Coordinates of N, CA and C in Angstrom, one line a residue:
M1 N 22.9 -5.6 33.6 CA 22.6 -5.4 32.2 C 22.7 -6.7 31.4
L2 N 23.8 -7.4 31.6 CA 24.0 -8.7 30.9 C 22.9 -9.6 31.2
L3 N 22.4 -9.7 32.4 CA 21.3 -10.5 32.8 C 20.1 -10.2 32.0
E4 N 19.8 -8.9 31.8 CA 18.7 -8.4 31.1 C 18.8 -8.8 29.6
V5 N 19.9 -8.8 29.0 CA 20.1 -9.2 27.6 C 19.9 -10.7 27.5
I6 N 20.4 -11.5 28.5 CA 20.2 -12.9 28.4 C 18.7 -13.2 28.6
V7 N 18.0 -12.5 29.4 CA 16.5 -12.8 29.6 C 15.8 -12.4 28.3
V8 N 16.1 -11.3 27.7 CA 15.5 -10.9 26.4 C 15.7 -12.0 25.4
L9 N 16.9 -12.5 25.2 CA 17.2 -13.5 24.2 C 16.5 -14.8 24.5
L10 N 16.3 -15.2 25.8 CA 15.6 -16.3 26.2 C 14.1 -16.2 25.9
I11 N 13.5 -15.0 26.1 CA 12.1 -14.7 25.8 C 11.9 -14.8 24.3
I12 N 12.8 -14.2 23.5 CA 12.6 -14.3 22.1 C 12.7 -15.7 21.6
S13 N 13.7 -16.5 22.1 CA 13.9 -17.9 21.7 C 12.7 -18.7 22.1
C14 N 12.1 -18.5 23.3 CA 11.0 -19.3 23.7 C 9.7 -18.9 22.9
S15 N 9.6 -17.7 22.5 CA 8.5 -17.2 21.7 C 8.6 -17.8 20.3
L16 N 9.8 -17.9 19.7 CA 10.0 -18.5 18.4 C 9.7 -20.0 18.5
F17 N 10.1 -20.6 19.6 CA 9.9 -22.1 19.7 C 8.4 -22.4 19.7
I18 N 7.6 -21.6 20.5 CA 6.2 -21.8 20.6 C 5.6 -21.6 19.2
H19 N 6.0 -20.5 18.5 CA 5.5 -20.3 17.1 C 5.7 -21.4 16.2
E20 N 7.0 -21.9 16.2 CA 7.3 -23.0 15.3 C 6.6 -24.3 15.7
M21 N 6.4 -24.5 17.0 CA 5.6 -25.7 17.5 C 4.2 -25.7 16.9
G22 N 3.6 -24.5 16.7 CA 2.3 -24.3 16.1 C 2.4 -24.9 14.7
H23 N 3.4 -24.6 13.9 CA 3.6 -25.2 12.6 C 3.8 -26.7 12.6
A24 N 4.6 -27.1 13.6 CA 4.9 -28.6 13.7 C 3.6 -29.4 14.1
V25 N 2.9 -28.9 15.0 CA 1.6 -29.6 15.4 C 0.7 -29.6 14.2
A26 N 0.6 -28.6 13.5 CA -0.3 -28.6 12.3 C 0.2 -29.6 11.3
T27 N 1.5 -29.8 11.2 CA 2.0 -30.8 10.3 C 1.7 -32.2 10.7
V28 N 1.9 -32.6 11.9 CA 1.8 -34.0 12.3 C 0.3 -34.3 12.5
T29 N -0.6 -33.3 12.7 CA -2.0 -33.6 12.7 C -2.6 -33.7 11.3
A30 N -2.0 -33.2 10.3 CA -2.5 -33.2 8.9 C -2.4 -34.6 8.3
N31 N -1.4 -35.4 8.7 CA -1.1 -36.6 8.0 C -0.5 -37.6 9.1
K32 N -1.0 -38.8 9.1 CA -0.5 -39.7 10.2 C 1.0 -40.2 10.0
N33 N 1.5 -39.9 8.8 CA 2.9 -40.3 8.6 C 3.9 -39.1 8.4
S34 N 3.4 -37.9 8.5 CA 4.2 -36.7 8.3 C 5.1 -36.5 9.6
K35 N 6.2 -35.9 9.4 CA 7.2 -35.5 10.4 C 7.5 -34.0 10.3
A36 N 7.9 -33.5 11.4 CA 8.3 -32.1 11.4 C 9.6 -31.9 12.2
E37 N 10.4 -31.0 11.7 CA 11.7 -30.6 12.4 C 11.7 -29.1 12.6
I38 N 12.0 -28.7 13.8 CA 12.1 -27.3 14.1 C 13.6 -27.0 14.3
F39 N 14.1 -25.9 13.6 CA 15.4 -25.5 13.7 C 15.5 -24.1 14.3
M40 N 16.1 -23.9 15.4 CA 16.3 -22.6 16.0 C 17.7 -22.1 15.4
G41 N 17.6 -20.9 14.8 CA 18.8 -20.4 14.2 C 19.0 -21.0 12.8
S42 N 20.1 -21.5 12.5 CA 20.4 -22.0 11.2 C 19.9 -23.5 11.1
S43 N 20.0 -24.0 9.9 CA 19.5 -25.4 9.6 C 20.6 -26.4 10.0
S44 N 21.6 -26.0 10.6 CA 22.6 -26.9 11.1 C 22.1 -27.7 12.3
K45 N 22.5 -29.0 12.4 CA 22.0 -29.8 13.5 C 23.2 -29.9 14.6
A46 N 24.3 -29.4 14.2 CA 25.5 -29.5 15.1 C 25.4 -28.5 16.3
N47 N 25.9 -28.9 17.4 CA 26.0 -28.0 18.6 C 24.6 -27.5 19.1
K48 N 23.6 -28.3 18.8 CA 22.2 -27.9 19.3 C 21.6 -29.0 20.1
L49 N 20.8 -28.6 21.1 CA 20.1 -29.6 21.9 C 19.0 -30.2 21.0
R50 N 19.0 -31.6 21.0 CA 18.0 -32.3 20.2 C 17.0 -32.9 21.1
L51 N 15.7 -32.5 20.8 CA 14.6 -33.0 21.6 C 13.6 -33.6 20.6
S52 N 13.0 -34.7 21.0 CA 11.9 -35.3 20.1 C 10.6 -35.5 20.9
F53 N 9.5 -35.1 20.2 CA 8.2 -35.2 20.8 C 7.4 -36.0 19.8
G54 N 7.4 -37.3 19.8 CA 6.8 -38.1 18.8 C 7.4 -37.9 17.4
R55 N 6.6 -37.3 16.5 CA 7.1 -37.1 15.1 C 7.6 -35.7 14.9
I56 N 7.8 -35.0 16.0 CA 8.4 -33.6 16.0 C 9.8 -33.7 16.6
T57 N 10.8 -33.3 15.8 CA 12.2 -33.2 16.3 C 12.6 -31.8 16.3
C58 N 13.2 -31.3 17.5 CA 13.6 -30.0 17.6 C 15.1 -29.9 17.8
Y59 N 15.7 -28.9 17.1 CA 17.1 -28.6 17.3 C 17.2 -27.2 17.9
L60 N 17.5 -27.2 19.2 CA 17.4 -26.0 19.9 C 18.7 -25.3 20.3
T61 N 18.6 -24.0 20.3 CA 19.7 -23.1 20.7 C 19.1 -21.8 21.0
V62 N 19.8 -20.9 21.6 CA 19.3 -19.5 21.8 C 19.5 -18.8 20.4
A63 N 18.3 -18.3 19.9 CA 18.4 -17.7 18.5 C 17.3 -16.6 18.4
I64 N 17.5 -15.8 17.3 CA 16.5 -14.8 17.0 C 15.8 -15.1 15.7
S65 N 16.0 -16.3 15.2 CA 15.2 -16.8 14.0 C 15.0 -18.3 14.2
A66 N 14.0 -18.8 13.5 CA 13.7 -20.2 13.6 C 12.8 -20.6 12.4
F67 N 12.7 -21.9 12.1 CA 11.8 -22.3 11.0 C 11.5 -23.8 11.3
C68 N 10.4 -24.2 10.6 CA 9.9 -25.5 10.7 C 9.8 -26.2 9.3
E69 N 10.4 -27.4 9.2 CA 10.3 -28.1 8.0 C 9.5 -29.3 8.2
Y70 N 8.7 -29.7 7.2 CA 8.0 -30.9 7.3 C 8.3 -31.9 6.2
S71 N 8.1 -33.2 6.4 CA 8.4 -34.2 5.4 C 7.2 -35.2 5.4
I72 N 6.8 -35.6 4.2 CA 5.7 -36.5 4.0 C 6.3 -37.7 3.2
P73 N 6.1 -38.9 3.7 CA 6.6 -40.1 2.9 C 6.0 -40.1 1.5
K74 N 6.8 -40.6 0.6 CA 6.4 -40.6 -0.8 C 5.1 -41.3 -1.1
E75 N 4.8 -42.3 -0.3 CA 3.5 -43.1 -0.5 C 2.3 -42.3 0.0
S76 N 2.5 -41.3 0.7 CA 1.4 -40.5 1.2 C 1.1 -39.4 0.2
P77 N -0.2 -38.9 0.1 CA -0.5 -37.8 -0.8 C 0.1 -36.5 -0.3
P78 N 0.4 -35.6 -1.2 CA 0.9 -34.3 -0.7 C -0.2 -33.5 0.0
F79 N 0.3 -32.5 0.8 CA -0.7 -31.7 1.5 C -1.7 -31.1 0.6
T80 N -2.9 -31.0 1.1 CA -3.9 -30.3 0.3 C -3.8 -28.8 0.6
Y81 N -4.6 -28.0 -0.1 CA -4.7 -26.6 0.0 C -5.0 -26.2 1.5
K82 N -6.0 -26.9 2.1 CA -6.4 -26.6 3.4 C -5.3 -27.0 4.4
Q83 N -4.7 -28.1 4.2 CA -3.6 -28.5 5.1 C -2.4 -27.6 5.1
K84 N -2.1 -27.1 3.9 CA -1.0 -26.1 3.8 C -1.4 -24.8 4.5
L85 N -2.6 -24.4 4.3 CA -3.1 -23.2 4.9 C -3.0 -23.3 6.4
V86 N -3.4 -24.4 7.0 CA -3.4 -24.7 8.4 C -1.9 -24.7 8.9
F87 N -1.0 -25.2 8.1 CA 0.4 -25.2 8.4 C 1.0 -23.8 8.5
Y88 N 0.7 -23.0 7.5 CA 1.2 -21.6 7.5 C 0.6 -20.8 8.6
L89 N -0.7 -21.0 9.0 CA -1.3 -20.2 10.0 C -1.1 -20.8 11.4
G90 N -0.6 -22.0 11.5 CA -0.4 -22.7 12.8 C 0.5 -21.9 13.7
G91 N 1.6 -21.4 13.2 CA 2.5 -20.6 14.0 C 1.9 -19.3 14.5
P92 N 1.3 -18.5 13.7 CA 0.7 -17.3 14.2 C -0.4 -17.6 15.2
I93 N -1.2 -18.6 15.0 CA -2.2 -19.0 15.9 C -1.6 -19.4 17.3
A94 N -0.5 -20.2 17.3 CA 0.1 -20.5 18.5 C 0.7 -19.3 19.2
S95 N 1.2 -18.3 18.5 CA 1.7 -17.1 19.1 C 0.6 -16.3 19.7
L96 N -0.5 -16.2 19.0 CA -1.7 -15.5 19.6 C -2.2 -16.2 20.8
L97 N -2.3 -17.5 20.8 CA -2.8 -18.2 22.0 C -1.9 -18.0 23.2
C98 N -0.6 -18.1 22.9 CA 0.4 -17.9 24.0 C 0.3 -16.5 24.5
F99 N 0.1 -15.5 23.6 CA 0.0 -14.1 24.1 C -1.2 -14.0 25.0
V100 N -2.3 -14.5 24.6 CA -3.5 -14.4 25.5 C -3.3 -15.1 26.8
A101 N -2.7 -16.3 26.8 CA -2.5 -17.0 28.1 C -1.5 -16.2 29.0
L102 N -0.4 -15.7 28.4 CA 0.6 -15.0 29.2 C 0.0 -13.6 29.7
Y103 N -0.8 -13.0 28.8 CA -1.3 -11.7 29.2 C -2.3 -11.9 30.4
I104 N -3.1 -12.9 30.4 CA -4.0 -13.2 31.5 C -3.2 -13.6 32.8
A105 N -2.2 -14.4 32.6 CA -1.3 -14.8 33.7 C -0.6 -13.6 34.3
S106 N -0.2 -12.6 33.5 CA 0.5 -11.5 34.1 C -0.3 -10.7 35.1
H107 N -1.6 -10.8 35.0 CA -2.5 -10.1 36.0 C -2.5 -10.7 37.4
F108 N -1.9 -12.0 37.5 CA -1.9 -12.7 38.7 C -0.5 -12.8 39.3
V109 N 0.5 -12.3 38.6 CA 1.8 -12.4 39.1 C 2.4 -10.9 39.1
S110 N 3.1 -10.6 40.2 CA 3.7 -9.3 40.3 C 5.2 -9.4 40.4
G111 N 5.9 -8.2 40.4 CA 7.3 -8.2 40.6 C 8.1 -8.6 39.3
V112 N 9.3 -9.1 39.5 CA 10.1 -9.4 38.3 C 9.5 -10.5 37.5
A113 N 8.9 -11.5 38.1 CA 8.3 -12.6 37.4 C 7.1 -12.1 36.5
G114 N 6.3 -11.2 37.1 CA 5.2 -10.5 36.3 C 5.8 -9.8 35.1
N115 N 6.9 -9.0 35.3 CA 7.5 -8.3 34.2 C 8.0 -9.2 33.1
I116 N 8.6 -10.3 33.5 CA 9.0 -11.3 32.5 C 7.8 -11.9 31.8
I117 N 6.8 -12.2 32.5 CA 5.6 -12.8 31.8 C 4.9 -11.8 30.9
I118 N 4.8 -10.5 31.3 CA 4.2 -9.5 30.4 C 5.1 -9.2 29.2
N119 N 6.4 -9.2 29.4 CA 7.3 -9.1 28.2 C 7.2 -10.3 27.3
S120 N 7.1 -11.4 27.8 CA 6.9 -12.6 27.0 C 5.6 -12.6 26.2
A121 N 4.6 -12.1 26.8 CA 3.3 -11.9 26.1 C 3.5 -10.9 25.0
G122 N 4.2 -9.8 25.2 CA 4.4 -8.8 24.2 C 5.2 -9.4 23.1
A123 N 6.2 -10.2 23.4 CA 7.1 -10.8 22.3 C 6.2 -11.8 21.5
N124 N 5.3 -12.5 22.1 CA 4.4 -13.4 21.3 C 3.5 -12.6 20.4
F125 N 2.9 -11.5 21.0 CA 2.0 -10.7 20.2 C 2.8 -10.0 19.0
F126 N 4.0 -9.6 19.2 CA 4.8 -9.0 18.2 C 5.1 -10.1 17.1
L127 N 5.4 -11.3 17.5 CA 5.7 -12.4 16.6 C 4.4 -12.7 15.8
F128 N 3.3 -12.7 16.4 CA 2.0 -12.9 15.8 C 1.8 -11.9 14.7
V129 N 1.9 -10.6 15.0 CA 1.7 -9.6 14.0 C 2.7 -9.6 12.9
T130 N 3.9 -9.6 13.2 CA 5.0 -9.6 12.2 C 5.0 -10.8 11.3
S131 N 4.6 -11.9 11.8 CA 4.6 -13.1 10.9 C 3.5 -13.1 9.9
L132 N 2.4 -12.4 10.2 CA 1.3 -12.3 9.3 C 1.5 -11.2 8.2
I133 N 2.4 -10.3 8.4 CA 2.7 -9.3 7.3 C 3.4 -10.0 6.2
P134 N 2.9 -9.9 4.9 CA 3.5 -10.5 3.8 C 4.8 -9.8 3.4
W135 N 5.9 -10.4 3.8 CA 7.2 -9.9 3.5 C 8.2 -11.0 3.6
T136 N 9.4 -10.7 3.1 CA 10.6 -11.6 3.3 C 11.4 -11.1 4.4
Y137 N 11.8 -11.9 5.4 CA 12.6 -11.5 6.5 C 14.0 -11.1 6.0
P138 N 14.7 -10.2 6.7 CA 16.0 -9.8 6.3 C 17.0 -11.0 6.5
R139 N 18.1 -11.0 5.9 CA 19.0 -12.2 5.9 C 19.4 -12.5 7.3
F140 N 19.6 -11.5 8.2 CA 20.1 -11.8 9.6 C 18.9 -12.5 10.4
L141 N 17.7 -12.5 9.9 CA 16.6 -13.2 10.6 C 16.2 -14.4 9.8
G142 N 17.0 -14.9 8.9 CA 16.8 -16.1 8.2 C 16.6 -15.9 6.7
G143 N 16.1 -14.7 6.3 CA 15.9 -14.5 4.9 C 14.7 -15.3 4.2
L144 N 13.9 -15.8 5.0 CA 12.8 -16.6 4.5 C 11.5 -15.8 4.3
P145 N 10.5 -16.3 3.5 CA 9.3 -15.5 3.4 C 8.5 -15.7 4.7
S146 N 7.7 -14.7 5.1 CA 6.9 -14.8 6.3 C 5.7 -15.7 6.1
D147 N 5.1 -16.1 7.2 CA 3.9 -16.9 7.1 C 2.8 -16.2 6.3
G148 N 2.7 -14.9 6.5 CA 1.7 -14.1 5.7 C 2.0 -14.1 4.2
L149 N 3.2 -14.0 3.8 CA 3.6 -14.0 2.4 C 3.3 -15.4 1.8
Q150 N 3.7 -16.5 2.6 CA 3.4 -17.8 2.1 C 1.9 -18.1 2.0
T151 N 1.1 -17.6 2.9 CA -0.3 -17.8 2.9 C -0.9 -17.0 1.7
L152 N -0.5 -15.8 1.5 CA -0.9 -15.0 0.4 C -0.6 -15.6 -1.0
N153 N 0.6 -16.2 -1.1 CA 1.0 -16.9 -2.3 C 0.2 -18.1 -2.6
L154 N -0.1 -18.8 -1.5 CA -0.9 -20.0 -1.5 C -2.4 -19.7 -2.0
V155 N -2.9 -18.7 -1.4 CA -4.3 -18.3 -1.8 C -4.3 -17.8 -3.3
K156 N -3.3 -17.0 -3.7 CA -3.3 -16.6 -5.1 C -3.2 -17.8 -6.0
A157 N -2.3 -18.7 -5.7 CA -2.1 -19.9 -6.6 C -3.4 -20.7 -6.6
N158 N -4.1 -20.8 -5.5 CA -5.3 -21.6 -5.5 C -6.4 -20.9 -6.3
R159 N -6.5 -19.6 -6.2 CA -7.4 -18.8 -7.0 C -7.2 -18.9 -8.5
K160 N -5.9 -18.9 -8.8 CA -5.5 -19.0 -10.3 C -5.8 -20.4 -10.8
E161 N -5.6 -21.4 -9.9 CA -5.9 -22.8 -10.3 C -7.4 -23.0 -10.5
R162 N -8.2 -22.4 -9.6 CA -9.7 -22.5 -9.7 C -10.2 -21.8 -10.9
K163 N -9.6 -20.7 -11.3 CA -10.0 -20.0 -12.5 C -9.7 -20.8 -13.8
F164 N -8.5 -21.5 -13.7 CA -8.1 -22.3 -14.8 C -9.0 -23.5 -15.1
I165 N -9.4 -24.1 -14.0 CA -10.3 -25.3 -14.0 C -11.7 -24.9 -14.5
A166 N -12.2 -23.7 -14.0 CA -13.5 -23.3 -14.4 C -13.7 -22.7 -15.7

């Protein structure tokens, strides 16, 4: 039973990491000087494995929550509406793509490995769906607004700005 709990925590952590990498890749492709940091669990950098992939830095641990922060140098222009939209949707898109890949792969692998793959696919699909629901996560899951809520707020602000200009 302990092994099953460990496997479930690893599946959740890996799914979260893939989701947050979607946000990070959207960040570094939006601006040639932007940087992204992925935090698994809290925003603390202590006692975490630090990995860097170019302009993406990851602070990894086994966790049930994660988030991505981006930074843009002051001399660069701020993100546009479309770049912010791609940033917010980058995570759910990465989760969806991972779900599809793992679901297809699960048809070619049987036994325990196949079960782990199909459960990982399910975790990615769950993360895809729940991250698009406009809500604020409970405190034990980070207490941050979901990608869906941030996207909705961005669209509303853009609509209000366009009405004000017109």
